[in-house]
Short mmCIF file of C-alpha atoms in Angstrom, two decimals:
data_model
loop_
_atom_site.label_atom_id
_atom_site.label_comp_id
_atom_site.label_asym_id
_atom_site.label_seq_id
_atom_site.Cartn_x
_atom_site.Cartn_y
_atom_site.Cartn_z
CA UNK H 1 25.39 105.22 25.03
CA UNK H 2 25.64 101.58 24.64
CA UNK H 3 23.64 99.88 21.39
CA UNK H 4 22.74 96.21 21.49
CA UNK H 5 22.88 94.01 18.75
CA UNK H 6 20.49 93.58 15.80
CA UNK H 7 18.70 90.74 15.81
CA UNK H 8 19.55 88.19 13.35
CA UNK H 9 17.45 85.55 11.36
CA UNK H 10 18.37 82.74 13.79
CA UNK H 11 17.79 84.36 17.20
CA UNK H 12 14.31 85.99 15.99
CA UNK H 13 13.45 82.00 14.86
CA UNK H 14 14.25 81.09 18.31
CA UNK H 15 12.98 84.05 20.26
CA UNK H 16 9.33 83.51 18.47
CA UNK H 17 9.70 79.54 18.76
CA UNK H 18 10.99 78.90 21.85
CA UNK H 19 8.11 77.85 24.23
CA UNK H 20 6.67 75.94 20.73
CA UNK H 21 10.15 73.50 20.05
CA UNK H 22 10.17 73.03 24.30
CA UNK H 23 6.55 71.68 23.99
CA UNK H 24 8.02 69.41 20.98
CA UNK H 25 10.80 68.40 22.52
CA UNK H 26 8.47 67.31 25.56
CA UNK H 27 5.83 65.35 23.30
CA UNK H 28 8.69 63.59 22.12
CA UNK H 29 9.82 62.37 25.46
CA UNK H 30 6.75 61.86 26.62
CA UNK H 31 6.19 59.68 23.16
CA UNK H 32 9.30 57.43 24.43
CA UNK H 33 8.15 57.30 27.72
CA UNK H 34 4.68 55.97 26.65
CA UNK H 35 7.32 52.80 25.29
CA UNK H 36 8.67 51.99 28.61
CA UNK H 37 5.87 50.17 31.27
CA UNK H 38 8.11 50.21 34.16
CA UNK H 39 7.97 54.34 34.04
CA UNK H 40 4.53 54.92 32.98
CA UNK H 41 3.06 52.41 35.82
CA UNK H 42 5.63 53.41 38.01
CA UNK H 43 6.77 57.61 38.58
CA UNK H 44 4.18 58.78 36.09
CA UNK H 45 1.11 57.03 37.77
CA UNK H 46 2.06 56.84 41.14
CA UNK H 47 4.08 60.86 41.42
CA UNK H 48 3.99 62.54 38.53
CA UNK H 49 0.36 62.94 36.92
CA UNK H 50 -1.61 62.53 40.59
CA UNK H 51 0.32 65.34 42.00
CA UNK H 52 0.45 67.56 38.73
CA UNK H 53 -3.96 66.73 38.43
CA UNK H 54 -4.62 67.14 42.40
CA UNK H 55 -2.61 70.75 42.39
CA UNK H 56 -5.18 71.45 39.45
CA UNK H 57 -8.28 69.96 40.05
CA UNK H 58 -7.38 72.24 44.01
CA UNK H 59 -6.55 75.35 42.06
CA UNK H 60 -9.71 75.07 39.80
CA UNK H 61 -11.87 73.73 42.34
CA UNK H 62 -11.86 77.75 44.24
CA UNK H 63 -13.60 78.47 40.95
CA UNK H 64 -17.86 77.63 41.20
CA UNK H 65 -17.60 77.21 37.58
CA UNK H 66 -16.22 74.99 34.61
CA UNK H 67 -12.61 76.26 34.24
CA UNK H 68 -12.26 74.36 31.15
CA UNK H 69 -15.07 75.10 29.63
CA UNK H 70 -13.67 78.90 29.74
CA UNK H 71 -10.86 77.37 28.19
CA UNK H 72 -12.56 75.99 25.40
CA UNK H 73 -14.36 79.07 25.17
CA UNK H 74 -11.25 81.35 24.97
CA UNK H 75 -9.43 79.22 22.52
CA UNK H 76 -12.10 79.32 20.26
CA UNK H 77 -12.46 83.02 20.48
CA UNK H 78 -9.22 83.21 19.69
CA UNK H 79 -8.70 80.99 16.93
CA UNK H 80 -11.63 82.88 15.28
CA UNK H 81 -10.61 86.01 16.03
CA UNK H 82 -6.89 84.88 14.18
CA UNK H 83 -8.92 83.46 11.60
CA UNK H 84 -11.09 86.82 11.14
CA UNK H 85 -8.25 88.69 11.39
CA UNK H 86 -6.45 87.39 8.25
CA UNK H 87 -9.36 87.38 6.35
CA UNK H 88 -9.99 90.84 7.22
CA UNK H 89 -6.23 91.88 5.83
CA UNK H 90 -7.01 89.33 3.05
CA UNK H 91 -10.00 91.09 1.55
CA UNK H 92 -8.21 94.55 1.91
CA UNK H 93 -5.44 93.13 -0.47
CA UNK H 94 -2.68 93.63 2.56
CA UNK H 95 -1.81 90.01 2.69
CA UNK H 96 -1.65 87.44 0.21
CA UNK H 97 -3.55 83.54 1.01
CA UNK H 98 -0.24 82.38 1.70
CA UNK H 99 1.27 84.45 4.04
CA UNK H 100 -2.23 84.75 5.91
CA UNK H 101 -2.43 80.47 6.05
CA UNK H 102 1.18 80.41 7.25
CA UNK H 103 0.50 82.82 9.95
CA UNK H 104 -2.16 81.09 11.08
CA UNK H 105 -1.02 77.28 10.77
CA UNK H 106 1.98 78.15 12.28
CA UNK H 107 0.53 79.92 15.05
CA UNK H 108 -2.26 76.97 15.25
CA UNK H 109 1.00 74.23 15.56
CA UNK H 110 2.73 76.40 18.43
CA UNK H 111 -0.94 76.27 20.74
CA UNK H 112 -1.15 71.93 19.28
CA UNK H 113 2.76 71.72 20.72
CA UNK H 114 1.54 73.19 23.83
CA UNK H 115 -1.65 71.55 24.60
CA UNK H 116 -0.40 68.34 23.73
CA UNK H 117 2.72 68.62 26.06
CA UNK H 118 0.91 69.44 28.78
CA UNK H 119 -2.34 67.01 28.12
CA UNK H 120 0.74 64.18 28.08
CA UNK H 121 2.68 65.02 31.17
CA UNK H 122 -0.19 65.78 33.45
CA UNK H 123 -2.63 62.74 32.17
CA UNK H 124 -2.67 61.71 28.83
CA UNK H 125 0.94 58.83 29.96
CA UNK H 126 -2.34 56.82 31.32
CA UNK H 127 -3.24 55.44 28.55
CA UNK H 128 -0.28 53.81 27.86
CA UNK H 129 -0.40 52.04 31.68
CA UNK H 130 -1.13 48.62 32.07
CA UNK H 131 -4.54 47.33 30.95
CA UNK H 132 -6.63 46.99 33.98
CA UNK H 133 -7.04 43.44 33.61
CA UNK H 134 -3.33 42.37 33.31
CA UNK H 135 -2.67 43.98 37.16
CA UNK H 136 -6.08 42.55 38.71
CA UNK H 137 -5.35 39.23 36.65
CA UNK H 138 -8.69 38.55 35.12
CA UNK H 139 -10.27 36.89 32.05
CA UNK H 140 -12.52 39.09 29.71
CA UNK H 141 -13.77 36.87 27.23
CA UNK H 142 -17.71 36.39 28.31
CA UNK H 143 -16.94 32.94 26.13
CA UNK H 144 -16.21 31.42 22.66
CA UNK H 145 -18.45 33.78 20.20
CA UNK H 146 -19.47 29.74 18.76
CA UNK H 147 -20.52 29.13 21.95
CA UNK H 148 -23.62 30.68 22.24
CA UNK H 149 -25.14 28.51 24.81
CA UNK H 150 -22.76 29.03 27.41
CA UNK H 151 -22.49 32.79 26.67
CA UNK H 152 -26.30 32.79 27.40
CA UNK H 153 -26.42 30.77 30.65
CA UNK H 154 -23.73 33.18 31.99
CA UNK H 155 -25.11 36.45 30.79
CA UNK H 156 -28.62 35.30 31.92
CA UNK H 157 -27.52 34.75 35.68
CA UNK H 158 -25.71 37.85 35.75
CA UNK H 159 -28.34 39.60 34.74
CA UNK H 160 -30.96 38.49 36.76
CA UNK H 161 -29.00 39.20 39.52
CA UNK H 162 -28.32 42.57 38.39
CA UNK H 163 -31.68 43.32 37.98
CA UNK H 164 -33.23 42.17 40.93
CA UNK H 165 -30.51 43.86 42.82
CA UNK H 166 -31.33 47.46 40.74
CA UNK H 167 -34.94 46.67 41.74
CA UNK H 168 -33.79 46.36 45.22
CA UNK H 169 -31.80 49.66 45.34
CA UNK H 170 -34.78 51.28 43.62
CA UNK H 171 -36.98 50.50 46.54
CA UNK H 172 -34.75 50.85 48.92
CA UNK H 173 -33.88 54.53 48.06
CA UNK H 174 -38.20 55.31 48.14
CA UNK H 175 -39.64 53.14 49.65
CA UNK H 176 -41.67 51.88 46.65
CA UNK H 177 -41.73 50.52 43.12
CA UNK H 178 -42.87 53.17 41.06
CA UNK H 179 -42.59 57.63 42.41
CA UNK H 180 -44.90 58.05 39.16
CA UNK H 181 -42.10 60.39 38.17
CA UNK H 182 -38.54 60.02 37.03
CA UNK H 183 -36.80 59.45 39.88
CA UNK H 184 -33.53 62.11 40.92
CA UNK H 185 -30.47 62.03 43.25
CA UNK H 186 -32.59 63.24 46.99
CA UNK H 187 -29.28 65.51 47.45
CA UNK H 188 -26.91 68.36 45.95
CA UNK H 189 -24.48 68.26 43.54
CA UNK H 190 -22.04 68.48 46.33
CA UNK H 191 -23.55 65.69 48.48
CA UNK H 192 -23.27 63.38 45.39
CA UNK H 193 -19.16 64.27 45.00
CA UNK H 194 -18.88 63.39 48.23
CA UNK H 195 -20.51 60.18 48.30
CA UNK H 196 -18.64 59.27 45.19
CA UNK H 197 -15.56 59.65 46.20
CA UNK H 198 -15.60 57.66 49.78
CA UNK H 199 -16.83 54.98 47.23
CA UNK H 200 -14.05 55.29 44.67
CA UNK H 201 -11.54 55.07 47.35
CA UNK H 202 -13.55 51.73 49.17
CA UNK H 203 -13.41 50.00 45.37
CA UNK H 204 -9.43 51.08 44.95
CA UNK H 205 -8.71 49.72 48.31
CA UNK H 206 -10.95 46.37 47.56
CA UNK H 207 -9.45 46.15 44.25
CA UNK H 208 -5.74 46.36 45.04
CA UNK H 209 -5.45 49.50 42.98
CA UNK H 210 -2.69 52.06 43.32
CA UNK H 211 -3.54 54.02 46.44
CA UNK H 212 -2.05 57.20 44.50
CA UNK H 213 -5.50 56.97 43.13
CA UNK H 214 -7.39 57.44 45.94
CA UNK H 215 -8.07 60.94 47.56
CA UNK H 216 -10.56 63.69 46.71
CA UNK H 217 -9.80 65.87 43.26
CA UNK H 218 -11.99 68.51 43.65
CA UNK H 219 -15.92 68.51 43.02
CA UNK H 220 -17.74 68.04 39.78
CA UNK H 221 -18.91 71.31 37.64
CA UNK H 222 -21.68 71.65 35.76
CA UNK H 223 -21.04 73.90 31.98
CA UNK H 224 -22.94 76.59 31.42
CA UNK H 225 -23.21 74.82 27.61
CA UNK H 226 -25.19 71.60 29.20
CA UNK H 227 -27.63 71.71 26.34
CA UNK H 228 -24.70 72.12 23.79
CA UNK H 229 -23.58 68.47 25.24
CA UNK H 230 -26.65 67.42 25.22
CA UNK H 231 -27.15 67.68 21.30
CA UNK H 232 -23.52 66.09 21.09
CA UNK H 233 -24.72 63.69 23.03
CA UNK H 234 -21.85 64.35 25.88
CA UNK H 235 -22.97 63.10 29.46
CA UNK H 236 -19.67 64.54 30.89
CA UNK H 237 -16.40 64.95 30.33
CA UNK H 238 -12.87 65.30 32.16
CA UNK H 239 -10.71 68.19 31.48
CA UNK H 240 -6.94 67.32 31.98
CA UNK H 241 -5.28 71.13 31.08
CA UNK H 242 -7.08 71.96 34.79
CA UNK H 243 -8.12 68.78 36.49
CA UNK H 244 -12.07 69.43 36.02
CA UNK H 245 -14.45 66.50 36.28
CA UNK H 246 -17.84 67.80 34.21
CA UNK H 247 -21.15 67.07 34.17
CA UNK H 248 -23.85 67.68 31.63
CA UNK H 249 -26.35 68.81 34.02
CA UNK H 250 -29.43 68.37 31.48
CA UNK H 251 -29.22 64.64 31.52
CA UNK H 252 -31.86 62.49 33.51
CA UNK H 253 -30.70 61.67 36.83
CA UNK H 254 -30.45 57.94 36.95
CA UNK H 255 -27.32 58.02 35.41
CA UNK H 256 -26.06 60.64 36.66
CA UNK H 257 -23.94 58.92 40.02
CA UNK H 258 -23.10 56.60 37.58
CA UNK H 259 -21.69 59.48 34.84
CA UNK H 260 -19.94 61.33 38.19
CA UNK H 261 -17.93 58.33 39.09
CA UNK H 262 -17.01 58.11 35.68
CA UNK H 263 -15.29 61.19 35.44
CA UNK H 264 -13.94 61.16 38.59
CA UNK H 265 -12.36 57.79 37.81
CA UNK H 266 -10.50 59.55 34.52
CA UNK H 267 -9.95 62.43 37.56
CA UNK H 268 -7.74 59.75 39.52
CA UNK H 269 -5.28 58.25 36.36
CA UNK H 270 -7.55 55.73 34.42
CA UNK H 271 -7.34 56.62 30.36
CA UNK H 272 -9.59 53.48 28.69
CA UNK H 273 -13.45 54.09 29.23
CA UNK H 274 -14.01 50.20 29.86
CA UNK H 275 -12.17 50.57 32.74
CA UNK H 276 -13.62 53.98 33.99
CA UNK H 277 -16.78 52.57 33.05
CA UNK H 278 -15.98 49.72 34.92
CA UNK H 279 -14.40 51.38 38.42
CA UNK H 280 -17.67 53.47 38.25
CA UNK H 281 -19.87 50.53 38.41
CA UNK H 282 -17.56 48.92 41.05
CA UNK H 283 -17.60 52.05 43.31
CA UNK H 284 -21.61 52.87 42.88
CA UNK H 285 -22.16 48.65 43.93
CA UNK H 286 -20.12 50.11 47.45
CA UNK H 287 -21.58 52.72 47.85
CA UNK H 288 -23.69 53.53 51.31
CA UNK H 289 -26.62 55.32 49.64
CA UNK H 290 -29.01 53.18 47.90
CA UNK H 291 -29.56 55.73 44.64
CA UNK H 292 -25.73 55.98 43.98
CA UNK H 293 -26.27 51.81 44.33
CA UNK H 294 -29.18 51.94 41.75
CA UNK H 295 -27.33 53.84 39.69
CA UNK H 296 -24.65 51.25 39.15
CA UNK H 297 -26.82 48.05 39.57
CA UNK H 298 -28.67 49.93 36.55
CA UNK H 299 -26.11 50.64 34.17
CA UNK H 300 -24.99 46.90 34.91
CA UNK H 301 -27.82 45.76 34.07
CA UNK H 302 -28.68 47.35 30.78
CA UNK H 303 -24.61 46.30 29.34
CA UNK H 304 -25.30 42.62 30.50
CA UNK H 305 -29.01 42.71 28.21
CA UNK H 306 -27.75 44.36 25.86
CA UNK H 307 -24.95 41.43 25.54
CA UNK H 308 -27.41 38.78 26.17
CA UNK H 309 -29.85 40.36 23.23
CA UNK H 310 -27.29 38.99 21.10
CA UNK H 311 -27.27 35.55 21.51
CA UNK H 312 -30.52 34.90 23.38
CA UNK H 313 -32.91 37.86 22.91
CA UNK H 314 -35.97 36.21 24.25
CA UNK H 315 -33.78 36.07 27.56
CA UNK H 316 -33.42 39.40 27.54
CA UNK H 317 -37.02 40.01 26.78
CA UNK H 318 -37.78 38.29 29.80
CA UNK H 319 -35.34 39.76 31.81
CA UNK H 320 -36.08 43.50 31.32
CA UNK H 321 -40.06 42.50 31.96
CA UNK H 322 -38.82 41.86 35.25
CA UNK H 323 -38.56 45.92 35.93
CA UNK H 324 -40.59 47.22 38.18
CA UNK H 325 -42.33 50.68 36.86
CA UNK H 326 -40.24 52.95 38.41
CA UNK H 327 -37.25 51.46 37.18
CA UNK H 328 -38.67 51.29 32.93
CA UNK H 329 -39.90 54.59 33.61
CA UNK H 330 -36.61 55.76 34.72
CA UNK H 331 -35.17 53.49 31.25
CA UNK H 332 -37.74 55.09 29.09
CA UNK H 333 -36.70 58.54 29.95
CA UNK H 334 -33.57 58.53 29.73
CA UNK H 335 -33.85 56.92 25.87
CA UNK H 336 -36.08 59.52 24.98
CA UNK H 337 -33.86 62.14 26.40
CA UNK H 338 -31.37 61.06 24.09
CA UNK H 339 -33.50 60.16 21.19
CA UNK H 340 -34.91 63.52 20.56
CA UNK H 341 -31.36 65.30 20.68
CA UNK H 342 -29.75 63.27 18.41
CA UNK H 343 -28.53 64.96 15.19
CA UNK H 344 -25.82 65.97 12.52
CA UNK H 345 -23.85 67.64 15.89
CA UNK H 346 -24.57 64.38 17.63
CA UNK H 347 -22.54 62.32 14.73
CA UNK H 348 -20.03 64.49 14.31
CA UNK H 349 -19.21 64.29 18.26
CA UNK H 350 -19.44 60.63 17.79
CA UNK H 351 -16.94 60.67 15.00
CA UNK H 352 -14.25 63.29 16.72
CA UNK H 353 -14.36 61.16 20.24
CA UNK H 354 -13.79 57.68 17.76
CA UNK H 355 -10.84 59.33 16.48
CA UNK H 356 -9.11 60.51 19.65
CA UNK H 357 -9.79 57.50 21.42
CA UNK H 358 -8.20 55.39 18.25
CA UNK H 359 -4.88 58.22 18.39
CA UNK H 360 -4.77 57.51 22.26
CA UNK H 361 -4.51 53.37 21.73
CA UNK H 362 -7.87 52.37 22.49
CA UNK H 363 -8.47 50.08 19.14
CA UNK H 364 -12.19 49.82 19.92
CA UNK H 365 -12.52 54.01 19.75
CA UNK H 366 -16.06 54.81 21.16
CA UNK H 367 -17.06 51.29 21.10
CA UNK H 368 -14.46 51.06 24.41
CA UNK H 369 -17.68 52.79 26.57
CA UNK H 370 -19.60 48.98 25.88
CA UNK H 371 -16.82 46.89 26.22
CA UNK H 372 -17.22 47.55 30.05
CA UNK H 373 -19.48 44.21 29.94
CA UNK H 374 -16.74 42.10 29.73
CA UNK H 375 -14.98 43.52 32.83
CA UNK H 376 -18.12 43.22 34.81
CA UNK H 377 -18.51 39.97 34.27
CA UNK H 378 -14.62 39.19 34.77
CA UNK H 379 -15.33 40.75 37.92
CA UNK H 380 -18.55 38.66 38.61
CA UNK H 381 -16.77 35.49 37.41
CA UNK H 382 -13.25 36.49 40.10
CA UNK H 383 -16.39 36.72 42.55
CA UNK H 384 -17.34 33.15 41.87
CA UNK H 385 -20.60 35.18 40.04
CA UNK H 386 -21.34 37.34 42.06
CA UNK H 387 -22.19 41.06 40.74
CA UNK H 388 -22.54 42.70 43.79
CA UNK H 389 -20.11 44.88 46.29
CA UNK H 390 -18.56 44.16 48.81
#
């Protein structure tokens, strides 16, 4: 009869800590790798993270539900069920505080290793690509911030025409200017995914974008916890560990083709929310049904105000008078939507997404989501001002 071996110290330390020092030994790569342009905006965008996000986003998309958010779910239970655990063995004097922290920091920086190498390798490399603006060779300074006057010619034309074309959309889509009622996507969940996409792909191919980043990645879900992210004040989210664009399905619908393209844009290799913000707005201005076009023309329109209210507010006054009904209606909704949710959760959300968007590069953290402005009207301005689609 044969024996094998005892185990010693050192193989037990590796045994237990393999898969953990791989992960690390990935996140470091993958921290060199986010140094060197020519690799990020080359294999990573173009091979790498599509193919590892599409095989994902196909997997998950046999599910009818949010994969991730059972993935949220689970790692919760489990951290909680650790955590319980210890404390359990704590109060029954088995343990000491040490040795139950140690267990369960340790065990807490194995699952970090892991996550992190994987968020890195399939998606997170896109933040480190270059900034949208460097490849399409555009301007984003509105104007000099002392120049007030020409900040406020500018943002006043671009609005106007933003707003008459939102109140063109708006009628176009029912046929009048005011359905007495919030107005809502005429079509499923499914119709809308499909829409979006053929008009992602139309403003990739306009914009001379990587054609990697066109294709369908599987259709939007909706989380059972909708009302959860609606207290946090989360419109939707994209889940890189399985490819998941989702949707808080609570939200008024007037945003909602606009919030769709947006996580399908992080769905297809864009990191910065200016720029998804921005590739939204440029897909829902191409698109062929007129609410997806409302949509856009809306969002638009409320960033370029909300600019101009700085420097000339009575020109924004004026401007947003120039809503029909249906359209404020639609405006006023949605604010109070948000306005009566908003809380302690709602803060602490804010403060959480600040802080991973600062650790991911984006300097402007959650103020990134407004800076969108500036790209449109880059994009206006490379148009010779015109807001518009195609």
């Amino acid at each position: 009869m044969s024996h094998s071996a005892p185990a010693t110290p050192a193989s037990t330390f590796w045994r237990r800590n393999f898969v953990a020092l791989v992960a690390l030994a990935a996140l470091a790569i993958a921290f060199v790798a986010s140094l060197l342009p020519g690799f990020v905006d080359g294999p990573y965008a173009r091979y790498i993270s599509p193919t590892l996000i599409g095989a994902l986003a196909t997997l998950t998309n046999l599910a009818p539900f949010s994969v991730g958010e059972l993935v949220l779910g689970a790692l919760l239970l489990r951290g909680a069920w650790l955590f319980g655990r210890g404390s359990v063995r704590l109060l029954r004097r088995r343990v000491t505080l040490l040795a139950v922290l140690t267990v369960f920091f340790t065990r807490a920086l194995r699952w970090l290793a892991v996550i992190g190498a994987v968020f890195y390798w399939t998606w997170g490399l896109n933040y480190a690509r270059t900034p949208l603006v460097e490849v399409l060779g555009w301007q984003v300074h509105v104007a000099p911030r002392e120049d007030h006057a020409a900040q406020a010619d500018e943002l006043t034309t671009l609005g106007e025409a933003a707003i008459a074309a939102t109140n063109a959309a708006y009628r176009e889509a029912f046929g009048t200017d005011d359905l007495d009622v919030p107005s809502a996507w005429p079509g499923s969940l499914a119709d809308l995914d499909a829409a979006v996409d053929v008009a992602l792909d139309r403003a990739i191919v306009d914009l001379g974008l990587p054609a990697a980043m066109q294709g369908r990645h599987g259709r939007s879900k909706v989380p059972l916890l909708s009302s959860l992210m609606s207290r946090m004040h989360v419109t939707g989210f994209f889940f890189p560990w399985t490819g998941e664009a989702n949707l808080n399905g609570q939200q008024p619908a007037c945003f909602r083709p606009h919030v769709v393209a947006h996580e399908k844009a992080h769905q297809r290799g864009l990191g910065p929310e200016d720029e998804v913000e921005f590739l939204a707005f440029a897909a829902g201005v191409r698109a062929d049904h007129a609410y997806q076009r409302y949509s856009a023309y809306l969002y638009a329109s409320v960033c370029l105000l909300r600019e101009l209210n700085r420097v000339d507010a009575k020109a924004s006054a004026r401007l947003d008078g120039e809503r029909p009904a249906g359209v404020r209606r639609d405006i006023d909704a949605n604010s109070l939507f948000w306005t009566v949710r908003r809380g302690a959760l709602t803060k602490i959300t804010i403060t959480i997404n600040d802080t991973y968007l600062k650790s991911q590069g984006v300097k402007k953290g959650v103020q990134s989501y407004a800076a969108s402005t500036a790209l449109i009207v880059a994009y206006a301005r490379a148009r010779g001002g015109l807001v518009g689609g195609r």
